[in-house]
CSV table of C-alpha atoms and ligand atoms in Angstrom, one decimal:
chain,number,residue,atom,x,y,z
A,1,MET,CA,41.5,84.3,288.3
A,2,LYS,CA,44.3,83.4,290.7
A,3,THR,CA,45.3,79.8,290.9
A,4,THR,CA,45.0,78.0,294.2
A,5,THR,CA,48.8,78.1,294.6
A,6,GLU,CA,48.9,81.9,294.1
A,7,LYS,CA,46.2,82.3,296.8
A,8,PHE,CA,48.5,81.0,299.5
A,9,GLY,CA,51.5,82.9,298.3
A,10,VAL,CA,53.1,79.8,296.8
A,11,THR,CA,54.6,79.9,293.3
A,12,PRO,CA,52.4,78.0,290.8
A,13,HIS,CA,54.3,75.1,289.5
A,14,GLN,CA,54.2,72.4,286.9
A,15,PRO,CA,54.9,68.9,288.1
A,16,SER,CA,58.3,67.5,287.2
A,17,LEU,CA,58.2,64.3,285.2
A,18,TRP,CA,60.1,61.1,285.9
A,19,THR,CA,60.1,59.9,282.2
A,20,ARG,CA,60.4,56.5,280.6
A,21,ALA,CA,63.7,57.7,279.1
A,22,ASP,CA,65.0,58.4,282.7
A,23,ALA,CA,63.9,55.0,283.8
A,24,LEU,CA,65.6,53.3,280.9
A,25,LYS,CA,68.9,54.4,282.6
A,26,VAL,CA,68.1,52.4,285.8
A,27,ARG,CA,70.8,49.7,286.2
A,28,ALA,CA,70.3,47.0,288.8
A,29,ASP,CA,73.5,45.8,290.6
A,30,ASP,CA,75.5,49.0,290.0
A,31,PRO,CA,77.5,48.8,293.3
A,32,THR,CA,77.2,52.6,293.9
A,33,THR,CA,73.4,52.3,294.0
A,34,THR,CA,72.9,48.8,295.3
A,35,GLN,CA,72.2,47.8,298.9
A,36,PRO,CA,74.8,45.3,300.3
A,37,LEU,CA,73.6,41.7,300.5
A,38,VAL,CA,71.6,41.1,303.7
A,39,ARG,CA,72.6,37.8,305.3
A,40,ALA,CA,69.9,35.2,306.0
A,41,ASP,CA,71.0,34.9,309.7
A,42,PHE,CA,69.7,38.4,310.6
A,43,PRO,CA,68.4,39.0,314.2
A,44,VAL,CA,64.8,39.8,314.6
A,45,LEU,CA,63.5,42.7,316.7
A,46,SER,CA,60.6,40.7,318.1
A,47,ASP,CA,59.3,37.1,317.9
A,48,ASP,CA,55.8,38.4,318.7
A,49,VAL,CA,55.4,41.1,316.0
A,50,PHE,CA,56.4,41.9,312.5
A,51,ILE,CA,57.6,45.4,311.9
A,52,TRP,CA,58.0,47.1,308.6
A,53,ASP,CA,57.8,50.9,307.7
A,54,THR,CA,60.0,52.7,310.3
A,55,MET,CA,59.4,56.3,311.2
A,56,PRO,CA,62.1,58.0,313.4
A,57,LEU,CA,60.9,60.8,315.7
A,58,ARG,CA,62.1,64.0,314.1
A,59,ASP,CA,61.5,67.8,314.1
A,60,LEU,CA,59.9,69.7,311.3
A,61,ASP,CA,63.2,70.4,309.6
A,62,GLY,CA,63.8,66.7,309.2
A,63,ASN,CA,66.4,66.2,312.0
A,64,VAL,CA,66.1,62.8,313.8
A,65,THR,CA,65.6,63.8,317.4
A,66,SER,CA,66.1,62.0,320.7
A,67,VAL,CA,64.4,63.1,323.9
A,68,ASP,CA,66.3,63.2,327.2
A,69,GLY,CA,68.9,60.9,325.6
A,70,TRP,CA,66.2,58.4,324.4
A,71,SER,CA,65.9,57.6,320.6
A,72,VAL,CA,62.4,56.8,319.5
A,73,ILE,CA,61.1,55.2,316.4
A,74,PHE,CA,57.5,54.4,315.3
A,75,THR,CA,56.9,51.3,313.2
A,76,LEU,CA,54.0,49.8,311.3
A,77,THR,CA,53.5,46.6,313.2
A,78,ALA,CA,51.3,43.5,313.2
A,79,ASP,CA,51.2,40.4,315.4
A,80,ARG,CA,52.9,37.2,314.3
A,81,HIS,CA,50.6,34.2,314.4
A,82,PRO,CA,52.8,31.1,314.7
A,83,ASN,CA,50.0,29.2,316.5
A,84,ASP,CA,47.0,30.4,314.8
A,85,PRO,CA,45.3,27.5,312.8
A,86,GLN,CA,44.5,30.1,310.1
A,87,TYR,CA,48.3,30.3,309.3
A,88,LEU,CA,49.2,26.6,309.5
A,89,ASP,CA,49.9,24.8,306.2
A,90,GLU,CA,48.6,21.3,305.3
A,91,ASP,CA,51.4,19.7,307.4
A,92,GLY,CA,50.6,21.9,310.4
A,93,ASN,CA,53.7,24.1,310.0
A,94,TYR,CA,53.5,27.9,310.4
A,95,ASP,CA,53.1,29.5,307.0
A,96,ILE,CA,55.0,32.7,307.9
A,97,LEU,CA,55.0,34.0,304.4
A,98,ARG,CA,51.2,34.0,304.3
A,99,ASP,CA,51.0,35.7,307.7
A,100,TRP,CA,53.6,38.3,306.6
A,101,ASN,CA,51.7,39.0,303.3
A,102,ASP,CA,48.5,39.6,305.2
A,103,ARG,CA,50.0,42.1,307.5
A,104,HIS,CA,48.9,45.3,305.7
A,105,GLY,CA,45.2,44.6,306.7
A,106,ARG,CA,46.0,44.7,310.4
A,107,ALA,CA,48.8,47.3,310.5
A,108,LYS,CA,49.0,49.3,313.7
A,109,MET,CA,51.3,52.1,314.8
A,110,TYR,CA,53.8,51.0,317.6
A,111,TYR,CA,56.8,52.7,319.1
A,112,TRP,CA,60.2,51.6,320.3
A,113,PHE,CA,63.0,53.3,322.3
A,114,SER,CA,66.7,53.0,322.7
A,115,ARG,CA,69.7,54.6,324.5
A,116,THR,CA,72.1,53.7,321.6
A,117,GLY,CA,70.1,54.3,318.5
A,118,LYS,CA,69.8,50.5,318.0
A,119,ASN,CA,68.7,47.4,319.9
A,120,TRP,CA,65.3,48.9,320.2
A,121,GLU,CA,63.1,48.1,323.2
A,122,PHE,CA,59.4,47.5,322.7
A,123,GLY,CA,57.3,50.5,323.8
A,124,GLY,CA,53.8,49.4,322.7
A,125,ARG,CA,50.9,50.7,320.7
A,126,VAL,CA,50.6,54.5,320.2
A,127,MET,CA,46.8,54.7,320.1
A,128,ALA,CA,44.5,52.4,322.1
A,129,GLU,CA,42.2,50.1,320.2
A,130,GLY,CA,39.2,52.0,318.8
A,131,VAL,CA,40.9,55.5,318.7
A,132,SER,CA,41.9,55.3,315.1
A,133,PRO,CA,38.8,55.5,312.9
A,134,THR,CA,39.8,52.8,310.4
A,135,ALA,CA,41.1,49.2,310.5
A,136,ARG,CA,44.5,50.0,309.2
A,137,GLU,CA,47.0,52.5,310.6
A,138,TRP,CA,49.4,53.1,307.7
A,139,ALA,CA,52.6,55.1,307.4
A,140,GLY,CA,53.2,58.7,308.3
A,141,THR,CA,55.5,60.8,310.5
A,142,PRO,CA,55.9,61.5,314.2
A,143,ILE,CA,56.9,65.2,314.8
A,144,LEU,CA,58.4,66.4,318.1
A,145,LEU,CA,56.8,69.8,318.4
A,146,ASN,CA,58.6,71.3,321.4
A,147,ASP,CA,60.5,70.7,324.7
A,148,ARG,CA,57.2,69.9,326.5
A,149,GLY,CA,57.3,66.6,324.6
A,150,GLU,CA,54.3,67.3,322.4
A,151,VAL,CA,54.2,65.0,319.4
A,152,ASP,CA,52.0,65.3,316.3
A,153,LEU,CA,51.7,61.9,314.7
A,154,TYR,CA,50.6,62.3,311.0
A,155,TYR,CA,49.5,59.0,309.5
A,156,THR,CA,47.2,57.4,307.0
A,157,ALA,CA,43.8,56.0,308.2
A,158,VAL,CA,42.9,53.3,305.7
A,159,THR,CA,39.9,51.0,305.2
A,160,PRO,CA,37.4,52.3,304.6
A,161,GLY,CA,38.9,54.9,302.4
A,162,ALA,CA,42.3,56.5,302.8
A,163,THR,CA,42.5,59.8,304.8
A,164,ILE,CA,45.6,61.7,305.9
A,165,VAL,CA,45.0,62.3,309.6
A,166,LYS,CA,46.9,63.4,312.7
A,167,VAL,CA,46.7,62.7,316.4
A,168,ARG,CA,48.5,64.7,319.1
A,169,GLY,CA,50.0,63.2,322.2
A,170,ARG,CA,53.1,63.5,324.3
A,171,VAL,CA,56.4,61.6,324.8
A,172,VAL,CA,57.3,61.1,328.4
A,173,THR,CA,60.7,59.8,329.6
A,174,THR,CA,62.0,58.3,332.8
A,175,GLU,CA,65.4,56.8,333.6
A,176,HIS,CA,64.0,53.4,332.5
A,177,GLY,CA,62.2,54.1,329.3
A,178,VAL,CA,59.8,56.1,327.2
A,179,SER,CA,56.0,56.2,327.0
A,180,MET,CA,53.5,57.8,324.7
A,181,VAL,CA,50.6,59.4,326.4
A,182,GLY,CA,47.5,61.0,324.9
A,183,PHE,CA,47.0,60.2,321.2
A,184,GLU,CA,43.3,60.0,321.8
A,185,LYS,CA,41.7,62.3,319.3
A,186,VAL,CA,42.3,61.7,315.6
A,187,LYS,CA,41.8,64.7,313.3
A,188,PRO,CA,41.0,64.0,309.6
A,189,LEU,CA,43.0,66.4,307.4
A,190,PHE,CA,42.2,65.6,303.8
A,191,GLU,CA,41.7,62.9,301.2
A,192,ALA,CA,42.1,62.6,297.4
A,193,ASP,CA,40.1,65.1,295.5
A,194,GLY,CA,39.7,63.4,292.1
A,195,LYS,CA,40.9,66.6,290.4
A,196,MET,CA,44.6,66.5,291.1
A,197,TYR,CA,44.8,63.2,293.0
A,198,GLN,CA,43.1,60.0,292.0
A,199,THR,CA,40.2,58.7,294.2
A,200,GLU,CA,39.1,55.2,295.0
A,201,ALA,CA,36.1,55.7,292.7
A,202,GLN,CA,38.4,56.5,289.8
A,203,ASN,CA,40.7,53.5,290.5
A,204,ALA,CA,40.3,50.7,293.0
A,205,PHE,CA,44.1,50.4,293.2
A,206,TRP,CA,44.6,54.1,294.0
A,207,GLY,CA,47.3,55.2,296.4
A,208,PHE,CA,46.8,58.1,298.8
A,209,ARG,CA,49.0,58.0,301.9
A,210,ASP,CA,52.2,58.4,303.8
A,211,PRO,CA,52.2,62.1,305.0
A,212,TRP,CA,55.6,63.7,305.5
A,213,PRO,CA,55.2,67.3,306.9
A,214,PHE,CA,58.1,69.7,306.9
A,215,ARG,CA,59.1,73.3,307.2
A,216,ASP,CA,60.5,74.7,303.9
A,217,PRO,CA,64.0,75.9,304.7
A,218,GLU,CA,63.5,78.8,302.3
A,219,ASP,CA,60.1,80.2,302.9
A,220,GLY,CA,59.6,78.8,306.5
A,221,LYS,CA,56.1,77.6,305.7
A,222,LEU,CA,54.6,74.3,306.7
A,223,TYR,CA,54.1,71.8,303.9
A,224,MET,CA,53.4,68.1,303.6
A,225,LEU,CA,54.5,65.5,301.0
A,226,PHE,CA,52.4,62.4,300.4
A,227,GLU,CA,52.0,59.5,298.0
A,228,GLY,CA,49.3,59.8,295.3
A,229,ASN,CA,48.2,58.8,291.9
A,230,VAL,CA,47.4,61.4,289.2
A,231,ALA,CA,43.6,62.0,289.1
A,232,GLY,CA,41.5,60.5,286.3
A,233,GLU,CA,39.6,57.2,285.6
A,234,ARG,CA,41.8,54.2,285.5
A,235,GLY,CA,43.0,53.6,282.0
A,236,SER,CA,42.3,57.2,280.8
A,237,HIS,CA,45.8,58.6,281.3
A,238,LYS,CA,47.9,59.4,278.2
A,239,VAL,CA,51.5,58.5,278.0
A,240,GLY,CA,52.6,61.2,275.5
A,241,GLU,CA,56.0,62.6,274.3
A,242,ALA,CA,56.6,64.4,277.6
A,243,GLU,CA,56.1,61.2,279.7
A,244,ILE,CA,58.1,59.1,277.2
A,245,GLY,CA,61.1,61.5,277.1
A,246,ASP,CA,64.1,61.2,274.8
A,247,VAL,CA,64.1,57.5,274.0
A,248,PRO,CA,66.2,55.8,271.4
A,249,PRO,CA,64.6,54.6,268.2
A,250,GLY,CA,62.5,51.5,268.8
A,251,TYR,CA,61.6,52.5,272.4
A,252,GLU,CA,58.4,54.5,271.6
A,253,ASP,CA,56.0,51.6,272.4
A,254,VAL,CA,54.5,52.3,275.8
A,255,GLY,CA,52.4,49.1,276.0
A,256,ASN,CA,49.8,49.3,278.8
A,257,SER,CA,51.8,51.7,280.8
A,258,ARG,CA,48.9,54.2,280.9
A,259,PHE,CA,47.8,52.2,284.0
A,260,GLN,CA,50.9,53.4,285.9
A,261,THR,CA,50.2,56.9,287.3
A,262,ALA,CA,52.2,57.5,290.5
A,263,CYS,CA,52.9,61.0,291.8
A,264,VAL,CA,54.4,62.7,294.8
A,265,GLY,CA,51.8,65.0,296.2
A,266,ILE,CA,52.3,68.2,298.2
A,267,ALA,CA,50.0,70.3,300.4
A,268,VAL,CA,50.5,73.6,302.2
A,269,ALA,CA,49.2,74.4,305.7
A,270,ARG,CA,46.9,77.4,306.0
A,271,ASP,CA,47.7,77.6,309.8
A,272,ALA,CA,50.8,77.4,311.9
A,273,ASP,CA,49.6,74.2,313.7
A,274,GLY,CA,49.0,72.1,310.6
A,275,ASP,CA,45.3,71.6,311.2
A,276,ASP,CA,44.1,73.1,308.0
A,277,TRP,CA,45.6,72.0,304.6
A,278,GLU,CA,45.3,72.9,301.0
A,279,MET,CA,46.4,70.3,298.4
A,280,LEU,CA,48.6,71.6,295.6
A,281,PRO,CA,49.4,70.0,292.2
A,282,PRO,CA,51.9,67.1,292.5
A,283,LEU,CA,55.6,67.9,292.7
A,284,LEU,CA,56.5,64.9,290.6
A,285,THR,CA,54.6,62.5,288.3
A,286,ALA,CA,55.6,59.1,286.9
A,287,VAL,CA,52.7,58.5,284.5
A,288,GLY,CA,53.7,55.7,282.1
A,289,VAL,CA,56.7,54.8,284.3
A,290,ASN,CA,55.6,53.5,287.7
A,291,ASP,CA,52.4,53.2,289.7
A,292,GLN,CA,53.8,53.8,293.2
A,293,THR,CA,56.0,56.5,294.6
A,294,GLU,CA,55.6,55.7,298.3
A,295,ARG,CA,56.7,57.4,301.5
A,296,PRO,CA,58.1,60.5,299.8
A,297,HIS,CA,60.5,62.6,302.0
A,298,PHE,CA,63.2,65.3,301.7
A,299,VAL,CA,66.8,65.8,302.7
A,300,PHE,CA,67.7,69.5,302.6
A,301,GLN,CA,71.4,69.7,301.8
A,302,ASP,CA,73.7,72.3,300.2
A,303,GLY,CA,70.8,74.6,299.5
A,304,LYS,CA,69.1,71.8,297.4
A,305,TYR,CA,65.9,69.8,297.8
A,306,TYR,CA,66.6,66.1,297.6
A,307,LEU,CA,63.3,64.3,297.2
A,308,PHE,CA,63.3,60.5,298.0
A,309,THR,CA,60.6,58.0,297.4
A,310,ILE,CA,60.4,54.2,297.5
A,311,SER,CA,59.1,52.0,294.7
A,312,HIS,CA,58.8,48.4,293.5
A,313,THR,CA,59.7,46.3,290.5
A,314,PHE,CA,56.1,45.1,290.2
A,315,THR,CA,54.7,48.7,290.0
A,316,TYR,CA,56.8,49.7,286.9
A,317,GLY,CA,55.0,50.0,283.5
A,318,ASP,CA,55.5,47.8,280.4
A,319,GLY,CA,59.0,48.2,278.9
A,320,VAL,CA,60.7,49.8,281.9
A,321,THR,CA,62.0,48.2,285.1
A,322,GLY,CA,64.1,48.6,288.2
A,323,PRO,CA,64.8,47.1,291.6
A,324,ASP,CA,62.7,47.6,294.8
A,325,GLY,CA,64.3,50.4,296.7
A,326,VAL,CA,64.6,54.1,297.1
A,327,TYR,CA,64.7,56.6,294.2
A,328,GLY,CA,65.6,60.3,294.3
A,329,PHE,CA,65.3,63.6,292.5
A,330,VAL,CA,66.9,67.0,293.1
A,331,ALA,CA,65.9,70.6,292.6
A,332,ASP,CA,67.2,74.0,293.5
A,333,SER,CA,63.8,75.1,294.9
A,334,LEU,CA,60.9,73.4,296.5
A,335,PHE,CA,58.6,73.3,293.4
A,336,GLY,CA,61.3,72.1,291.0
A,337,PRO,CA,62.1,71.4,288.3
A,338,TYR,CA,63.3,68.0,289.7
A,339,VAL,CA,66.0,66.0,288.0
A,340,PRO,CA,66.5,62.3,288.6
A,341,LEU,CA,69.5,61.5,290.8
A,342,ASN,CA,72.2,59.5,289.1
A,343,GLY,CA,70.4,60.1,285.7
A,344,SER,CA,67.9,57.4,286.4
A,345,GLY,CA,66.4,58.2,289.8
A,346,LEU,CA,67.8,55.0,291.4
A,347,VAL,CA,69.6,55.7,294.7
A,348,LEU,CA,69.5,52.4,296.6
A,349,GLY,CA,68.1,49.2,295.1
A,350,ASN,CA,68.1,45.6,296.1
A,351,PRO,CA,70.6,43.3,294.4
A,352,SER,CA,69.0,41.2,291.7
A,353,SER,CA,70.1,38.0,293.6
A,354,GLN,CA,67.9,39.1,296.6
A,355,PRO,CA,65.2,41.2,295.0
A,356,PHE,CA,63.0,41.4,298.1
A,357,GLN,CA,65.7,41.6,300.8
A,358,THR,CA,64.6,45.1,302.0
A,359,TYR,CA,62.1,47.8,301.4
A,360,SER,CA,60.7,51.1,302.7
A,361,HIS,CA,64.0,53.0,302.8
A,362,TYR,CA,64.1,56.3,304.6
A,363,VAL,CA,67.0,58.6,303.9
A,364,MET,CA,68.0,60.7,306.9
A,365,PRO,CA,69.8,64.1,306.7
A,366,ASN,CA,73.0,62.5,308.1
A,367,GLY,CA,73.1,60.2,305.0
A,368,LEU,CA,72.0,57.1,306.8
A,369,VAL,CA,69.3,55.0,305.2
A,370,THR,CA,67.1,52.7,307.3
A,371,SER,CA,64.8,50.0,305.9
A,372,PHE,CA,63.2,46.8,306.9
A,373,ILE,CA,64.0,43.2,305.9
A,374,ASP,CA,61.3,41.6,303.8
A,375,SER,CA,62.7,38.2,302.8
A,376,VAL,CA,66.1,36.8,302.1
A,377,PRO,CA,66.9,33.6,300.2
A,378,THR,CA,68.3,30.8,302.3
A,379,ASP,CA,69.5,28.5,299.4
A,380,GLU,CA,71.3,29.0,296.1
A,381,THR,CA,68.2,28.8,293.9
A,382,GLY,CA,66.2,31.4,295.9
A,383,THR,CA,63.3,29.0,296.4
A,384,GLN,CA,63.7,28.9,300.2
A,385,ILE,CA,63.4,32.2,301.9
A,386,ARG,CA,63.5,33.6,305.4
A,387,VAL,CA,60.9,36.3,306.2
A,388,GLY,CA,62.1,39.3,308.0
A,389,GLY,CA,59.6,41.7,309.5
A,390,THR,CA,62.5,43.4,311.3
A,391,GLU,CA,65.1,46.2,310.9
A,392,ALA,CA,67.6,45.9,308.1
A,393,PRO,CA,71.3,46.9,308.4
A,394,THR,CA,71.5,50.7,308.0
A,395,VAL,CA,73.3,51.9,304.8
A,396,GLY,CA,75.5,55.0,304.5
A,397,LEU,CA,75.0,57.2,301.5
A,398,LYS,CA,77.0,60.2,300.2
A,399,ILE,CA,74.9,62.7,298.4
A,400,LYS,CA,76.9,64.9,296.0
A,401,GLY,CA,75.3,67.3,293.5
A,402,GLN,CA,73.1,65.1,291.2
A,403,GLN,CA,74.8,61.9,292.3
A,404,THR,CA,74.7,59.5,295.2
A,405,PHE,CA,77.1,56.8,296.4
A,406,VAL,CA,76.7,53.9,298.8
A,407,VAL,CA,79.6,54.4,301.2
A,408,GLY,CA,79.0,52.3,304.3
A,409,GLU,CA,77.0,49.7,306.2
A,410,TYR,CA,76.1,49.8,309.9
A,411,ASP,CA,74.3,47.7,312.4
A,412,TYR,CA,70.7,46.5,312.1
A,413,GLY,CA,68.2,49.3,312.7
A,414,TYR,CA,70.9,51.8,313.5
A,415,ILE,CA,69.1,55.2,313.7
A,416,PRO,CA,71.2,57.6,315.8
A,417,PRO,CA,69.8,61.0,316.8
A,418,MET,CA,71.0,64.1,315.1
A,419,LEU,CA,70.0,66.2,318.0
A,420,ASP,CA,68.7,65.7,321.6
A,421,VAL,CA,65.9,67.7,323.2
A,422,THR,CA,65.8,68.0,327.0
A,423,LEU,CA,62.2,67.9,328.1
A,424,LYS,CA,61.0,70.6,330.5
B,501,FRU,C1,55.3,51.0,302.2
B,501,FRU,C2,53.8,51.0,302.4
B,501,FRU,C3,53.3,52.4,302.6
B,501,FRU,C4,52.0,52.1,303.4
B,501,FRU,C5,52.3,50.8,304.2
B,501,FRU,C6,51.2,49.8,304.3
B,501,FRU,O1,55.9,49.9,302.7
B,501,FRU,O2,53.2,50.4,301.3
B,501,FRU,O3,53.1,53.1,301.5
B,501,FRU,O4,51.6,53.2,304.2
B,501,FRU,O5,53.4,50.2,303.5
B,501,FRU,O6,51.6,48.7,305.0
């Protein structure tokens, strides 16, 4: 019998493993893989809304694209509630941290535009209230399809469930700004199957989200990365020799790390439009290492596949750890095998003195890395913090073979276009 992957003319593959031995090599505060300190006096994009995950408009090859000279970003967004009694503390002061921590439950997709690739102007909500079938509009990818301005927005429709969906609309420009029109009909694409990717029934803490469609530079087919967990009942996973890797004596104990089951999923489109998808086995698994490999994405460079994914300290398994930030893996072909960048996988982590300063890093093909500010300490002890909900300074990265180096820092939310499309 042919395997699913052979059916679609895709080479069958084994997932690559991010092992516990790899993760033991993670070193926080190595200057070549640490994000420069974010100052507490950062500017905020908006006093009315929090923003976090940032999704630059791009083409299917990964190039960040402006239209008629306008850069466009999509962001997960939620209202700030400085005057809502629900978010006042006992002394009547705004508890911004509680408001910020509650944001995921009311996340909506918004867009912003700019002539300069920074200083973003507020565009508004992409879909009208009621268009999206679920309470939460979680991360995904806006793809500029053509010079008519058609855009496919892939995103995650969450609560109830978690479904990868897409909605088609159009970007329209004038001399004065950008608007998004259409985005009225949401098409469900797929959800976790319980055989390759864990379902909510198997684990209430499952992750299945963050679609990132792309055209494979080698075979020209349309694929999609996404975040998942390896299928199986919670607690049933085995952390065996392969997942442990080549550890020194005394490091064989995996504790309770069988609960950490992150993977980077991949699907292939059966049609040119990306309306019909087939899930394939994960590209990369982190069983026994980490429970979340979020917002996976590629940079195609020097004939190699650079796979990036964001992860947290709190999602690591027992006996391994690392900073919040972006991790990376490299392979010579799409289906691997993938090797952790810098030996460990760590590409850009928060400094240990400011462990929550930024998150949701997105590495662009020009080596620039955008992220959002989560919270930054305002005193020596780190007990006082300032909540962000805004764009972080962009970081410059040099990617060389199996290594990466932090080489620069730019303005807040600097996301310059790599190409411009003149709309017809
Ligand atoms: C990353 C993330 C995504 C998810 C969104 C929810 O910051 O956890 O994986 O889509 O935020 O707010």
